[in-house]
Coordinates of C-alpha atoms in Angstrom, one line a residue:
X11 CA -6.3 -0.1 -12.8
X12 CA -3.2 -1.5 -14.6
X13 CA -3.6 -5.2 -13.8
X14 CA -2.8 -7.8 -16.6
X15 CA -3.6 -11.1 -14.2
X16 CA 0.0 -12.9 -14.1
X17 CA 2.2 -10.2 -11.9
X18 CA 2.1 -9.6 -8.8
X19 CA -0.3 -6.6 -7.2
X20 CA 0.4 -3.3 -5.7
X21 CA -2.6 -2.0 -4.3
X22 CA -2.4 2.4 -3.7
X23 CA -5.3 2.7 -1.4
X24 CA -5.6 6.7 -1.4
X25 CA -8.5 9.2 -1.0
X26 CA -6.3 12.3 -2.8
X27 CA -6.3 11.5 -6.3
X28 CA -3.3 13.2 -6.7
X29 CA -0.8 11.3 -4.5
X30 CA -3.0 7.7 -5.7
X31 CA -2.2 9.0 -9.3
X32 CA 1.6 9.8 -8.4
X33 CA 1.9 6.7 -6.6
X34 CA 0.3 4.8 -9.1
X35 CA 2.5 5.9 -11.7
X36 CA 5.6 5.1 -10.0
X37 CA 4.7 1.5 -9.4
X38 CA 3.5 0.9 -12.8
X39 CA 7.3 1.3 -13.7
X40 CA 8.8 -1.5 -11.6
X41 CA 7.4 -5.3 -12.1
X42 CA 4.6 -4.9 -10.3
X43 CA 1.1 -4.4 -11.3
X44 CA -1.5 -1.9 -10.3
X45 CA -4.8 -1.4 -8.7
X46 CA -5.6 2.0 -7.1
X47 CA -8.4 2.2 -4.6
X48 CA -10.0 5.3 -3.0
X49 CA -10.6 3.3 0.5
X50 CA -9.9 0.4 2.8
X51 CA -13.2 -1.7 1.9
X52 CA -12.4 -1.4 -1.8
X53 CA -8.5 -2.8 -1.1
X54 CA -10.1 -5.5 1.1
X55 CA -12.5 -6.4 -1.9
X56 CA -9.1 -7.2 -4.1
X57 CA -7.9 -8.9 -1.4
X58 CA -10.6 -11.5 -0.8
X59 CA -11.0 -11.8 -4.4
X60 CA -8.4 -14.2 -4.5
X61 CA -7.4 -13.9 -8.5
X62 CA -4.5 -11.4 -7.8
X63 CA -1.8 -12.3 -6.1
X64 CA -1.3 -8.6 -4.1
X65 CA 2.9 -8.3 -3.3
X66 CA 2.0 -4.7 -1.7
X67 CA -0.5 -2.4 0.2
X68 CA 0.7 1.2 0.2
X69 CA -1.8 2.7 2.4
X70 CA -2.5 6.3 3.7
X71 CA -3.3 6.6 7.4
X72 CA -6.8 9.0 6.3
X73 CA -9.3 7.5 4.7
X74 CA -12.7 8.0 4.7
X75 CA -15.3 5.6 5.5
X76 CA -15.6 3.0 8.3
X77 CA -11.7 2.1 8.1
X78 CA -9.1 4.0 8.0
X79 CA -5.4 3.4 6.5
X80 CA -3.8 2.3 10.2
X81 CA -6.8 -0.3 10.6
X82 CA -6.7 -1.7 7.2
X83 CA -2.6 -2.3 7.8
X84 CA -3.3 -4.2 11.1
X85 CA -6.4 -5.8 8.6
X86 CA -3.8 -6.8 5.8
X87 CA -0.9 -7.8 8.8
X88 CA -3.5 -10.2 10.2
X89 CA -5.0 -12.1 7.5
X90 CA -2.0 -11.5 4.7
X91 CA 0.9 -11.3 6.5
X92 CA 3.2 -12.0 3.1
X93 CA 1.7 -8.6 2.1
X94 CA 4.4 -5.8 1.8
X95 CA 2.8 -2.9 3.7
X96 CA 3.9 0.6 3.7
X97 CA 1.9 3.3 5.6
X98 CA 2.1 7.1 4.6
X99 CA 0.4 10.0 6.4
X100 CA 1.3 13.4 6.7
X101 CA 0.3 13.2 10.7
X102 CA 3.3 13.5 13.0
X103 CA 5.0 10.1 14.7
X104 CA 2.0 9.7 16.9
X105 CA 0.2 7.4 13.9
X106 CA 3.6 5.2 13.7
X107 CA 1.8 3.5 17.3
X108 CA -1.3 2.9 15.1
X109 CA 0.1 0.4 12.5
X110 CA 1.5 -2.7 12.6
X111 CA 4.8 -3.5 13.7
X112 CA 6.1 -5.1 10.3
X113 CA 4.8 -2.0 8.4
X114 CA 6.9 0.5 6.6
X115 CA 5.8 4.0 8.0
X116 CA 6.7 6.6 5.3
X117 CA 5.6 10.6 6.3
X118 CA 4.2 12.4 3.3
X119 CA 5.4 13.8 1.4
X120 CA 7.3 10.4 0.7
X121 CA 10.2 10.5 -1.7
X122 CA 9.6 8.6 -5.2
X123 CA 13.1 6.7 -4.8
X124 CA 11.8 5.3 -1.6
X125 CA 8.3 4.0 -3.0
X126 CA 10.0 2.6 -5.8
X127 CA 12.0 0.5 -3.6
X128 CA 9.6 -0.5 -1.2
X129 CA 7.7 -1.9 -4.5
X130 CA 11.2 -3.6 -5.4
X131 CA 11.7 -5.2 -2.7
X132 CA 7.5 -6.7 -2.6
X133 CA 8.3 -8.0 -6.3
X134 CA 11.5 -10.0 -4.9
X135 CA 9.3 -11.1 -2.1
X136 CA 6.5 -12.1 -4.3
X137 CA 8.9 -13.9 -6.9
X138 CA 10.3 -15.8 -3.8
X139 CA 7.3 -17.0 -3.1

């Protein structure tokens, strides 16, 4: 966790550590801070904490326990909808049908460039808020 309190909040929800670790890395060069989760109920804790104000949600479609990536984007649409989310899997197009409407569906292996400017364009959000 790379969260100072002020900035707004990417949270990486990812089981793999090494795609939470890239991801994580990647964000914590643009303006926004980071908290990396292993599943959907820890990124919902953060959210209902209500101390961090969370710009983003990157969130892959397979996680384990009792909700997956595509349910905690529908999760976040519903009760957050000024929440930037992105959606990654390495499933075919099928999972697009899962996620919100409003979500950004990137296929793994996602492209750093295009991470970084998803994230950019949650800080301007956030900032216009």
């Amino acid at each position: 966790m790379a969260h100072t309190g002020d900035s707004p909040v990417a949270l990486v929800v990812e089981e793999d550590e090494a795609a939470r670790d890239l991801a994580t890395v990647l964000i914590e060069e643009t303006d926004l801070d980071v908290i990396a989760c292993s599943s959907a109920e820890d990124a919902l804790a953060v959210l209902e904490r209500g101390d961090v104000t969370v710009a983003m949600v990157i969130a892959d479609t397979h996680l384990s326990g009792k909700m997956d990536g595509a349910a905690l984007a529908r999760t976040v649409e519903d009760r957050w909808p000024e929440v930037r989310l992105v959606v990654t899997s390495q499933a075919r197009e099928e999972r697009r049908t899962e996620i919100p409407p409003h979500a950004v569906y990137m296929r793994k292996p996602w492209l750093p460039l295009e991470l970084l400017r998803q994230a950019e364009r949650a800080t301007l959000t956030a900032r216009a808020a």
